[in-house]
mmCIF file of N, CA and C in Angstrom:
data_model
loop_
_atom_site.group_PDB
_atom_site.id
_atom_site.type_symbol
_atom_site.label_atom_id
_atom_site.label_comp_id
_atom_site.label_asym_id
_atom_site.label_seq_id
_atom_site.Cartn_x
_atom_site.Cartn_y
_atom_site.Cartn_z
ATOM 1 N N MET A 10 133.245 42.457 157.431
ATOM 2 C CA MET A 10 131.468 41.889 156.776
ATOM 3 C C MET A 10 130.812 43.333 157.784
ATOM 4 N N ILE A 11 130.130 44.306 157.062
ATOM 5 C CA ILE A 11 129.532 45.117 157.667
ATOM 6 C C ILE A 11 128.488 45.167 158.212
ATOM 7 N N THR A 12 127.888 44.994 159.250
ATOM 8 C CA THR A 12 126.336 44.950 159.813
ATOM 9 C C THR A 12 125.709 45.667 160.719
ATOM 10 N N ASP A 13 124.558 45.775 160.550
ATOM 11 C CA ASP A 13 123.476 47.070 161.117
ATOM 12 C C ASP A 13 123.378 46.706 162.377
ATOM 13 N N THR A 14 122.503 47.541 163.664
ATOM 14 C CA THR A 14 122.485 47.905 164.925
ATOM 15 C C THR A 14 122.417 46.350 165.503
ATOM 16 N N THR A 15 121.665 45.633 164.867
ATOM 17 C CA THR A 15 121.133 44.487 165.591
ATOM 18 C C THR A 15 122.659 43.483 165.445
ATOM 19 N N GLY A 16 123.695 43.497 164.864
ATOM 20 C CA GLY A 16 124.520 42.266 164.827
ATOM 21 C C GLY A 16 124.566 41.376 163.029
ATOM 22 N N ARG A 17 123.469 41.839 162.648
ATOM 23 C CA ARG A 17 123.396 41.094 161.278
ATOM 24 C C ARG A 17 124.025 41.376 159.988
ATOM 25 N N PRO A 18 124.397 41.121 159.225
ATOM 26 C CA PRO A 18 125.321 41.468 158.055
ATOM 27 C C PRO A 18 124.120 42.431 157.321
ATOM 28 N N ALA A 19 125.015 43.491 156.972
ATOM 29 C CA ALA A 19 124.060 44.199 156.568
ATOM 30 C C ALA A 19 123.448 43.929 154.491
ATOM 31 N N PRO A 20 122.603 44.656 154.214
ATOM 32 C CA PRO A 20 122.076 43.837 153.038
ATOM 33 C C PRO A 20 122.774 44.409 151.781
ATOM 34 N N THR A 21 122.878 43.644 150.853
ATOM 35 C CA THR A 21 123.649 44.382 149.535
ATOM 36 C C THR A 21 123.214 45.586 149.261
ATOM 37 N N PRO A 22 123.584 46.344 148.552
ATOM 38 C CA PRO A 22 122.897 47.409 147.722
ATOM 39 C C PRO A 22 121.975 46.894 146.632
ATOM 40 N N SER A 23 122.424 45.681 146.167
ATOM 41 C CA SER A 23 121.318 45.314 145.584
ATOM 42 C C SER A 23 119.896 44.581 145.900
ATOM 43 N N CYS A 24 119.972 43.733 147.163
ATOM 44 C CA CYS A 24 119.167 43.465 148.040
ATOM 45 C C CYS A 24 118.100 44.836 148.356
ATOM 46 N N ALA A 25 118.794 46.093 148.671
ATOM 47 C CA ALA A 25 118.484 46.938 149.620
ATOM 48 C C ALA A 25 117.550 47.577 148.434
ATOM 49 N N ALA A 26 118.214 47.477 146.845
ATOM 50 C CA ALA A 26 117.472 48.208 145.558
ATOM 51 C C ALA A 26 115.942 47.714 145.396
ATOM 52 N N ALA A 27 116.168 46.307 145.556
ATOM 53 C CA ALA A 27 115.347 45.128 145.201
ATOM 54 C C ALA A 27 114.058 45.477 146.427
ATOM 55 N N ARG A 28 114.730 45.925 147.566
ATOM 56 C CA ARG A 28 113.089 45.804 148.499
ATOM 57 C C ARG A 28 112.420 47.401 148.096
ATOM 58 N N ARG A 29 113.249 48.381 147.856
ATOM 59 C CA ARG A 29 112.705 49.628 148.376
ATOM 60 C C ARG A 29 111.607 49.338 146.401
ATOM 61 N N ARG A 30 112.115 48.767 145.501
ATOM 62 C CA ARG A 30 111.390 48.944 144.318
ATOM 63 C C ARG A 30 110.428 48.063 144.690
ATOM 64 N N THR A 31 110.133 47.100 145.721
ATOM 65 C CA THR A 31 109.254 46.234 145.407
ATOM 66 C C THR A 31 108.484 46.853 147.115
ATOM 67 N N ARG A 32 108.142 47.460 147.570
ATOM 68 C CA ARG A 32 108.224 48.528 148.497
ATOM 69 C C ARG A 32 107.135 49.760 148.096
ATOM 70 N N ALA A 33 108.085 50.482 147.018
ATOM 71 C CA ALA A 33 107.258 51.141 146.352
ATOM 72 C C ALA A 33 106.393 50.765 145.658
ATOM 73 N N LEU A 34 106.601 49.676 144.376
ATOM 74 C CA LEU A 34 104.830 48.740 143.795
ATOM 75 C C LEU A 34 104.234 48.417 144.779
ATOM 76 N N ALA A 35 104.444 48.095 145.826
ATOM 77 C CA ALA A 35 103.781 47.624 146.697
ATOM 78 C C ALA A 35 102.103 49.452 147.654
ATOM 79 N N VAL A 36 103.153 50.557 146.919
ATOM 80 C CA VAL A 36 102.553 51.862 147.417
ATOM 81 C C VAL A 36 101.765 51.993 146.445
ATOM 82 N N LEU A 37 102.220 51.859 145.265
ATOM 83 C CA LEU A 37 101.578 52.262 144.002
ATOM 84 C C LEU A 37 100.306 51.267 143.956
ATOM 85 N N ALA A 38 101.010 50.162 143.873
ATOM 86 C CA ALA A 38 99.342 48.724 143.740
ATOM 87 C C ALA A 38 98.082 49.632 144.687
ATOM 88 N N ALA A 39 98.638 49.613 146.263
ATOM 89 C CA ALA A 39 97.501 49.692 146.449
ATOM 90 C C ALA A 39 96.996 50.380 146.367
ATOM 91 N N THR A 40 97.728 52.297 145.462
ATOM 92 C CA THR A 40 96.655 52.692 145.425
ATOM 93 C C THR A 40 96.084 52.718 143.936
ATOM 94 N N ALA A 41 96.604 51.724 143.192
ATOM 95 C CA ALA A 41 95.853 51.570 141.980
ATOM 96 C C ALA A 41 94.206 50.766 142.254
ATOM 97 N N ALA A 42 94.432 50.040 143.393
ATOM 98 C CA ALA A 42 93.749 49.134 143.713
ATOM 99 C C ALA A 42 92.542 49.916 144.314
ATOM 100 N N THR A 43 92.958 50.885 145.050
ATOM 101 C CA THR A 43 91.582 51.773 145.764
ATOM 102 C C THR A 43 90.815 52.578 145.016
ATOM 103 N N HIS A 44 91.892 53.135 144.168
ATOM 104 C CA HIS A 44 91.232 53.815 142.415
ATOM 105 C C HIS A 44 90.122 52.855 141.900
ATOM 106 N N ALA A 45 90.414 51.865 141.777
ATOM 107 C CA ALA A 45 89.953 50.855 141.024
ATOM 108 C C ALA A 45 88.158 50.313 141.423
ATOM 109 N N VAL A 46 88.277 50.338 143.100
ATOM 110 C CA VAL A 46 87.057 50.514 143.880
ATOM 111 C C VAL A 46 86.523 51.984 144.225
ATOM 112 N N TRP A 47 86.938 53.014 144.250
ATOM 113 C CA TRP A 47 86.073 53.885 143.629
ATOM 114 C C TRP A 47 86.004 54.353 142.752
ATOM 115 N N TYR A 48 86.233 54.057 141.461
ATOM 116 C CA TYR A 48 85.958 54.277 140.344
ATOM 117 C C TYR A 48 84.379 53.299 139.650
ATOM 118 N N ALA A 49 84.998 51.717 140.224
ATOM 119 C CA ALA A 49 83.678 51.151 140.274
ATOM 120 C C ALA A 49 82.968 51.574 140.622
ATOM 121 N N ALA A 50 82.888 52.079 142.190
ATOM 122 C CA ALA A 50 82.000 52.724 142.519
ATOM 123 C C ALA A 50 81.075 53.806 142.554
ATOM 124 N N THR A 51 81.810 54.422 142.438
ATOM 125 C CA THR A 51 81.026 56.273 141.922
ATOM 126 C C THR A 51 80.526 55.888 140.124
ATOM 127 N N GLY A 52 81.003 54.731 139.202
ATOM 128 C CA GLY A 52 81.274 55.268 137.741
ATOM 129 C C GLY A 52 79.952 54.271 137.810
ATOM 130 N N PRO A 53 79.682 53.159 137.281
ATOM 131 C CA PRO A 53 78.724 52.066 137.041
ATOM 132 C C PRO A 53 77.686 51.829 138.219
ATOM 133 N N ALA A 54 78.318 52.086 139.192
ATOM 134 C CA ALA A 54 77.359 51.680 140.500
ATOM 135 C C ALA A 54 76.803 53.121 140.793
ATOM 136 N N GLY A 55 77.151 54.112 140.565
ATOM 137 C CA GLY A 55 76.542 55.536 140.807
ATOM 138 C C GLY A 55 76.457 56.059 142.239
ATOM 139 N N ILE A 56 77.480 55.262 143.328
ATOM 140 C CA ILE A 56 77.603 55.531 144.511
ATOM 141 C C ILE A 56 78.113 56.772 144.876
ATOM 142 N N ASP A 57 77.465 57.631 145.567
ATOM 143 C CA ASP A 57 78.075 59.267 145.643
ATOM 144 C C ASP A 57 78.521 58.593 147.508
ATOM 145 N N VAL A 58 80.289 58.365 147.418
ATOM 146 C CA VAL A 58 80.877 58.174 148.406
ATOM 147 C C VAL A 58 80.743 59.536 149.428
ATOM 148 N N GLU A 59 80.354 59.666 150.295
ATOM 149 C CA GLU A 59 80.339 60.598 151.446
ATOM 150 C C GLU A 59 80.819 60.538 153.068
ATOM 151 N N VAL A 60 81.450 60.884 153.052
ATOM 152 C CA VAL A 60 81.316 61.460 154.570
ATOM 153 C C VAL A 60 80.953 62.084 155.438
ATOM 154 N N ARG A 61 80.560 61.669 157.035
ATOM 155 C CA ARG A 61 79.836 62.518 157.664
ATOM 156 C C ARG A 61 81.345 63.403 158.452
ATOM 157 N N SER A 62 80.587 64.851 158.133
ATOM 158 C CA SER A 62 81.748 66.389 158.966
ATOM 159 C C SER A 62 80.731 67.217 159.820
ATOM 160 N N PRO A 63 81.574 68.393 160.374
ATOM 161 C CA PRO A 63 80.853 69.494 161.334
ATOM 162 C C PRO A 63 79.902 69.778 160.068
ATOM 163 N N THR A 64 80.192 70.439 158.874
ATOM 164 C CA THR A 64 79.769 71.077 157.862
ATOM 165 C C THR A 64 78.502 70.210 157.114
ATOM 166 N N GLY A 65 78.563 69.174 157.236
ATOM 167 C CA GLY A 65 77.629 68.502 156.570
ATOM 168 C C GLY A 65 78.475 67.169 155.792
ATOM 169 N N PRO A 66 77.677 66.415 154.907
ATOM 170 C CA PRO A 66 78.538 65.561 154.595
ATOM 171 C C PRO A 66 79.146 66.128 153.582
ATOM 172 N N GLN A 67 80.555 65.129 153.265
ATOM 173 C CA GLN A 67 81.420 65.293 152.412
ATOM 174 C C GLN A 67 81.705 64.635 151.488
ATOM 175 N N PRO A 68 82.283 64.798 150.223
ATOM 176 C CA PRO A 68 81.977 63.688 149.182
ATOM 177 C C PRO A 68 83.500 63.411 149.067
ATOM 178 N N VAL A 69 84.242 62.261 149.043
ATOM 179 C CA VAL A 69 85.550 61.832 148.788
ATOM 180 C C VAL A 69 85.660 61.401 147.554
ATOM 181 N N GLY A 70 86.509 62.454 146.850
ATOM 182 C CA GLY A 70 86.835 62.053 145.180
ATOM 183 C C GLY A 70 88.471 61.237 145.025
ATOM 184 N N PRO A 71 88.752 61.164 144.548
ATOM 185 C CA PRO A 71 89.946 60.468 144.023
ATOM 186 C C PRO A 71 91.127 60.854 144.290
ATOM 187 N N GLY A 72 90.936 62.159 144.640
ATOM 188 C CA GLY A 72 92.742 63.113 145.179
ATOM 189 C C GLY A 72 92.571 62.366 146.949
ATOM 190 N N ALA A 73 91.623 62.185 147.471
ATOM 191 C CA ALA A 73 91.186 61.769 148.619
ATOM 192 C C ALA A 73 91.969 60.340 149.102
ATOM 193 N N VAL A 74 91.093 59.640 148.152
ATOM 194 C CA VAL A 74 91.584 58.297 148.001
ATOM 195 C C VAL A 74 93.015 58.107 147.415
ATOM 196 N N ALA A 75 93.518 58.966 146.813
ATOM 197 C CA ALA A 75 95.078 58.218 146.119
ATOM 198 C C ALA A 75 96.110 59.047 148.070
ATOM 199 N N ALA A 76 95.647 60.561 147.839
ATOM 200 C CA ALA A 76 96.449 60.457 149.566
ATOM 201 C C ALA A 76 96.165 60.158 150.193
ATOM 202 N N ALA A 77 95.286 59.610 151.094
ATOM 203 C CA ALA A 77 95.199 58.299 152.050
ATOM 204 C C ALA A 77 96.105 57.561 151.601
ATOM 205 N N THR A 78 95.437 56.732 150.615
ATOM 206 C CA THR A 78 95.994 55.296 150.474
ATOM 207 C C THR A 78 97.937 55.920 150.427
ATOM 208 N N LEU A 79 98.475 56.495 149.668
ATOM 209 C CA LEU A 79 99.805 57.034 149.880
ATOM 210 C C LEU A 79 100.124 57.305 151.153
ATOM 211 N N LEU A 80 99.609 58.053 151.777
ATOM 212 C CA LEU A 80 99.953 58.104 153.313
ATOM 213 C C LEU A 80 99.932 57.192 154.511
ATOM 214 N N ALA A 81 99.449 55.813 153.994
ATOM 215 C CA ALA A 81 99.001 54.762 154.758
ATOM 216 C C ALA A 81 99.831 53.500 153.999
ATOM 217 N N GLY A 82 100.550 53.643 153.225
ATOM 218 C CA GLY A 82 101.608 52.845 152.645
ATOM 219 C C GLY A 82 102.563 53.199 153.052
ATOM 220 N N LEU A 83 102.846 54.881 153.025
ATOM 221 C CA LEU A 83 104.631 55.154 153.305
ATOM 222 C C LEU A 83 105.096 55.328 154.710
ATOM 223 N N ALA A 84 103.600 55.513 155.988
ATOM 224 C CA ALA A 84 103.820 54.977 157.007
ATOM 225 C C ALA A 84 103.939 53.459 157.262
ATOM 226 N N GLY A 85 103.301 52.780 156.128
ATOM 227 C CA GLY A 85 103.419 51.695 157.081
ATOM 228 C C GLY A 85 104.969 51.110 156.397
ATOM 229 N N TRP A 86 105.696 51.513 154.944
ATOM 230 C CA TRP A 86 106.726 50.976 154.590
ATOM 231 C C TRP A 86 107.347 51.671 155.650
ATOM 232 N N ALA A 87 107.502 53.120 156.616
ATOM 233 C CA ALA A 87 109.033 53.707 157.337
ATOM 234 C C ALA A 87 108.678 52.747 158.747
ATOM 235 N N LEU A 88 107.771 52.087 159.352
ATOM 236 C CA LEU A 88 106.989 51.439 160.359
ATOM 237 C C LEU A 88 108.540 50.360 160.069
ATOM 238 N N LEU A 89 107.973 49.556 159.000
ATOM 239 C CA LEU A 89 108.709 48.596 158.483
ATOM 240 C C LEU A 89 109.944 48.524 158.982
ATOM 241 N N ALA A 90 110.607 49.452 158.111
ATOM 242 C CA ALA A 90 111.962 49.799 157.958
ATOM 243 C C ALA A 90 112.446 50.094 159.534
ATOM 244 N N LEU A 91 112.450 50.820 160.634
ATOM 245 C CA LEU A 91 112.185 51.054 161.614
ATOM 246 C C LEU A 91 112.185 49.902 162.413
ATOM 247 N N LEU A 92 111.383 49.480 161.999
ATOM 248 C CA LEU A 92 111.533 47.759 162.879
ATOM 249 C C LEU A 92 112.786 46.900 162.174
ATOM 250 N N GLU A 93 112.975 47.016 161.410
ATOM 251 C CA GLU A 93 114.052 46.041 160.890
ATOM 252 C C GLU A 93 115.236 46.519 161.479
ATOM 253 N N ARG A 94 115.680 47.721 161.431
ATOM 254 C CA ARG A 94 116.767 48.128 162.199
ATOM 255 C C ARG A 94 116.663 48.069 163.431
ATOM 256 N N ARG A 95 115.560 47.502 164.279
ATOM 257 C CA ARG A 95 115.845 47.550 165.929
ATOM 258 C C ARG A 95 115.159 46.034 166.155
ATOM 259 N N THR A 96 114.737 45.353 165.354
ATOM 260 C CA THR A 96 114.420 43.970 165.962
ATOM 261 C C THR A 96 114.060 42.699 164.977
ATOM 262 N N ARG A 97 114.864 41.291 165.249
ATOM 263 C CA ARG A 97 114.662 40.548 164.697
ATOM 264 C C ARG A 97 113.689 40.011 164.478
ATOM 265 N N ARG A 98 112.392 40.596 164.948
ATOM 266 C CA ARG A 98 111.269 39.840 164.360
ATOM 267 C C ARG A 98 110.193 41.242 163.824
ATOM 268 N N ALA A 99 111.420 41.848 162.975
ATOM 269 C CA ALA A 99 110.230 43.020 162.453
ATOM 270 C C ALA A 99 109.108 42.721 161.677
ATOM 271 N N ARG A 100 109.167 41.723 160.496
ATOM 272 C CA ARG A 100 107.819 41.182 160.009
ATOM 273 C C ARG A 100 106.950 40.822 160.618
ATOM 274 N N GLY A 101 107.266 39.947 161.279
ATOM 275 C CA GLY A 101 106.088 39.485 162.039
ATOM 276 C C GLY A 101 105.267 40.638 162.581
ATOM 277 N N LEU A 102 106.232 41.397 163.876
ATOM 278 C CA LEU A 102 105.549 42.331 164.467
ATOM 279 C C LEU A 102 105.068 43.648 163.690
ATOM 280 N N TRP A 103 105.634 43.704 162.630
ATOM 281 C CA TRP A 103 104.894 44.284 161.469
ATOM 282 C C TRP A 103 103.476 43.825 161.313
ATOM 283 N N THR A 104 103.719 43.103 160.733
ATOM 284 C CA THR A 104 101.905 42.269 160.286
ATOM 285 C C THR A 104 101.201 42.499 160.913
ATOM 286 N N ALA A 105 101.704 42.605 162.436
ATOM 287 C CA ALA A 105 100.857 42.196 163.978
ATOM 288 C C ALA A 105 100.248 43.571 163.460
ATOM 289 N N VAL A 106 101.015 44.483 163.750
ATOM 290 C CA VAL A 106 100.794 45.933 163.743
ATOM 291 C C VAL A 106 99.882 46.508 162.609
ATOM 292 N N ALA A 107 100.113 46.091 161.415
ATOM 293 C CA ALA A 107 99.118 46.581 159.992
ATOM 294 C C ALA A 107 98.233 45.436 160.110
ATOM 295 N N VAL A 108 97.671 44.737 160.642
ATOM 296 C CA VAL A 108 96.738 44.241 160.644
ATOM 297 C C VAL A 108 95.837 44.765 161.559
ATOM 298 N N ALA A 109 96.211 44.879 162.985
ATOM 299 C CA ALA A 109 95.299 45.666 163.567
ATOM 300 C C ALA A 109 95.014 47.219 163.616
ATOM 301 N N VAL A 110 96.093 48.268 162.413
ATOM 302 C CA VAL A 110 95.831 49.358 161.975
ATOM 303 C C VAL A 110 94.933 49.439 161.327
ATOM 304 N N LEU A 111 94.470 48.071 160.242
ATOM 305 C CA LEU A 111 93.081 47.672 159.621
ATOM 306 C C LEU A 111 92.117 47.554 160.176
ATOM 307 N N LEU A 112 92.111 46.983 160.910
ATOM 308 C CA LEU A 112 91.136 46.338 161.462
ATOM 309 C C LEU A 112 90.024 47.999 162.515
ATOM 310 N N VAL A 113 91.356 48.696 163.154
ATOM 311 C CA VAL A 113 90.832 50.170 163.634
ATOM 312 C C VAL A 113 90.380 51.121 162.846
ATOM 313 N N SER A 114 91.098 51.009 161.618
ATOM 314 C CA SER A 114 90.953 52.166 160.496
ATOM 315 C C SER A 114 89.524 51.230 160.198
ATOM 316 N N LEU A 115 88.537 50.394 159.820
ATOM 317 C CA LEU A 115 87.490 49.636 160.075
ATOM 318 C C LEU A 115 86.285 50.678 160.076
ATOM 319 N N ALA A 116 86.673 51.303 161.312
ATOM 320 C CA ALA A 116 85.810 51.844 162.530
ATOM 321 C C ALA A 116 85.116 53.008 161.669
ATOM 322 N N GLY A 117 85.919 53.920 160.813
ATOM 323 C CA GLY A 117 86.238 55.093 160.493
ATOM 324 C C GLY A 117 84.786 55.044 159.414
ATOM 325 N N PRO A 118 84.424 54.513 158.562
ATOM 326 C CA PRO A 118 83.497 53.840 157.387
ATOM 327 C C PRO A 118 82.602 53.658 157.884
ATOM 328 N N VAL A 119 82.358 52.835 158.889
ATOM 329 C CA VAL A 119 81.155 52.763 159.966
ATOM 330 C C VAL A 119 80.472 53.492 160.607
ATOM 331 N N THR A 120 81.277 54.999 160.819
ATOM 332 C CA THR A 120 81.000 55.516 161.910
ATOM 333 C C THR A 120 80.689 56.844 161.270
ATOM 334 N N GLU A 121 81.312 56.727 160.236
ATOM 335 C CA GLU A 121 81.392 58.596 158.905
ATOM 336 C C GLU A 121 80.574 58.182 157.676
ATOM 337 N N GLY A 122 80.478 57.055 157.232
ATOM 338 C CA GLY A 122 79.805 57.252 155.989
ATOM 339 C C GLY A 122 78.526 57.446 156.124
ATOM 340 N N VAL A 123 77.709 58.041 155.080
ATOM 341 C CA VAL A 123 77.080 59.074 154.982
ATOM 342 C C VAL A 123 75.983 57.448 153.675
ATOM 343 N N GLY A 124 75.358 56.688 154.534
ATOM 344 C CA GLY A 124 74.444 55.852 154.021
ATOM 345 C C GLY A 124 74.906 54.101 153.734
ATOM 346 N N THR A 125 74.158 53.248 153.624
ATOM 347 C CA THR A 125 74.814 51.795 153.048
ATOM 348 C C THR A 125 75.809 51.421 152.399
ATOM 349 N N ALA A 126 75.491 52.381 151.164
ATOM 350 C CA ALA A 126 76.049 51.990 150.089
ATOM 351 C C ALA A 126 77.778 53.181 150.376
ATOM 352 N N ALA A 127 77.657 54.411 150.751
ATOM 353 C CA ALA A 127 79.169 54.809 151.022
ATOM 354 C C ALA A 127 79.391 54.121 152.164
ATOM 355 N N THR A 128 78.857 53.687 152.883
ATOM 356 C CA THR A 128 79.635 53.211 153.975
ATOM 357 C C THR A 128 80.385 51.613 153.876
ATOM 358 N N ALA A 129 79.686 50.770 152.447
ATOM 359 C CA ALA A 129 80.305 49.381 152.156
ATOM 360 C C ALA A 129 81.510 50.052 150.964
ATOM 361 N N THR A 130 81.688 51.356 150.643
ATOM 362 C CA THR A 130 82.488 51.619 149.435
ATOM 363 C C THR A 130 83.759 51.659 150.091
ATOM 364 N N LEU A 131 83.338 52.735 151.325
ATOM 365 C CA LEU A 131 84.504 53.082 152.104
ATOM 366 C C LEU A 131 85.758 52.197 152.820
ATOM 367 N N LEU A 132 84.387 51.320 152.940
ATOM 368 C CA LEU A 132 84.991 49.578 153.843
ATOM 369 C C LEU A 132 85.716 49.045 152.791
ATOM 370 N N ALA A 133 84.982 49.075 151.506
ATOM 371 C CA ALA A 133 86.303 48.155 150.503
ATOM 372 C C ALA A 133 87.457 48.596 150.419
ATOM 373 N N LEU A 134 87.558 50.183 150.219
ATOM 374 C CA LEU A 134 88.350 51.394 149.980
ATOM 375 C C LEU A 134 89.712 50.910 151.049
ATOM 376 N N HIS A 135 89.474 50.831 152.354
ATOM 377 C CA HIS A 135 90.584 50.383 153.076
ATOM 378 C C HIS A 135 90.636 48.852 153.199
ATOM 379 N N LEU A 136 89.931 47.853 153.260
ATOM 380 C CA LEU A 136 89.775 46.993 152.645
ATOM 381 C C LEU A 136 91.241 46.150 151.653
ATOM 382 N N ALA A 137 91.058 46.921 150.143
ATOM 383 C CA ALA A 137 91.639 46.890 148.750
ATOM 384 C C ALA A 137 92.662 46.866 149.707
ATOM 385 N N ALA A 138 93.062 48.873 150.417
ATOM 386 C CA ALA A 138 94.594 48.930 150.656
ATOM 387 C C ALA A 138 95.253 48.603 151.607
ATOM 388 N N GLY A 139 95.204 47.686 152.634
ATOM 389 C CA GLY A 139 95.102 46.520 153.206
ATOM 390 C C GLY A 139 95.713 45.499 152.510
ATOM 391 N N VAL A 140 94.384 45.085 152.238
ATOM 392 C CA VAL A 140 94.774 43.366 151.117
ATOM 393 C C VAL A 140 96.369 43.634 150.489
ATOM 394 N N VAL A 141 96.794 44.625 149.770
ATOM 395 C CA VAL A 141 97.308 45.148 148.856
ATOM 396 C C VAL A 141 99.127 45.184 149.840
ATOM 397 N N LEU A 142 98.660 46.149 150.622
ATOM 398 C CA LEU A 142 100.128 46.892 151.334
ATOM 399 C C LEU A 142 100.471 45.447 152.337
ATOM 400 N N ILE A 143 99.566 45.002 152.991
ATOM 401 C CA ILE A 143 100.167 43.828 154.127
ATOM 402 C C ILE A 143 100.820 42.667 153.681
ATOM 403 N N PRO A 144 100.623 42.146 152.637
ATOM 404 C CA PRO A 144 101.420 40.853 151.861
ATOM 405 C C PRO A 144 102.631 41.283 151.211
ATOM 406 N N VAL A 145 102.077 42.633 150.708
ATOM 407 C CA VAL A 145 103.352 42.546 149.441
ATOM 408 C C VAL A 145 104.476 43.282 149.990
ATOM 409 N N LEU A 146 103.763 44.556 151.006
ATOM 410 C CA LEU A 146 105.512 45.079 151.839
ATOM 411 C C LEU A 146 105.747 44.537 153.097
ATOM 412 N N GLY A 147 104.913 43.161 153.315
ATOM 413 C CA GLY A 147 105.738 42.510 154.360
ATOM 414 C C GLY A 147 106.324 41.021 153.939
ATOM 415 N N ARG A 148 106.269 41.243 152.694
ATOM 416 C CA ARG A 148 107.303 39.841 151.803
ATOM 417 C C ARG A 148 108.488 40.973 151.725
ATOM 418 N N GLY A 149 108.520 41.858 151.982
ATOM 419 C CA GLY A 149 109.800 42.733 151.047
ATOM 420 C C GLY A 149 110.699 43.074 152.192
ATOM 421 N N GLY A 150 110.150 42.301 153.416
ATOM 422 C CA GLY A 150 110.808 42.578 154.555
ATOM 423 C C GLY A 150 111.942 41.538 155.030
ATOM 424 N N THR A 151 113.071 41.775 155.355
ATOM 425 C CA THR A 151 113.940 40.990 155.581
ATOM 426 C C THR A 151 113.332 39.644 156.368
ATOM 427 N N ARG A 152 114.155 38.387 156.020
ATOM 428 C CA ARG A 152 113.757 37.387 156.877
ATOM 429 C C ARG A 152 114.861 37.035 157.829
ATOM 430 N N ARG A 153 114.500 36.778 158.938
ATOM 431 C CA ARG A 153 114.778 36.765 160.414
ATOM 432 C C ARG A 153 115.176 35.220 160.733
ATOM 433 N N PRO A 154 116.902 35.049 161.182
ATOM 434 C CA PRO A 154 116.719 33.589 161.852
ATOM 435 C C PRO A 154 115.900 33.031 162.474
#
């Protein structure tokens, strides 16, 4: 029997493929969720989503929303994969780190959003990504005895 570095049986190729598929779909679903929030805010609600920068207010467009969500999702996936190789408590540790990162990330919109509506939209974007990524990526984690 093949084992991983922690002495557990290595996942079968079909299990590993299913886990990768679940995680890829989680990242894509989070990106779709943040885009839905952004489009709802900028379209029907007519909100100008802007952040403060040294050169003045900068608009937050759909490309920035996609890039940030994809980056966060892929970073979360990579951390979970690393933890799975190093510890038996990967899912619990990853969930704790992911929730902490989400909470810390909420400071950005609060301090950098231009106006109440933009700040609320930015907070909603962060929460939409977290609400999808944390449970779905975590669900794709390997269960430990």
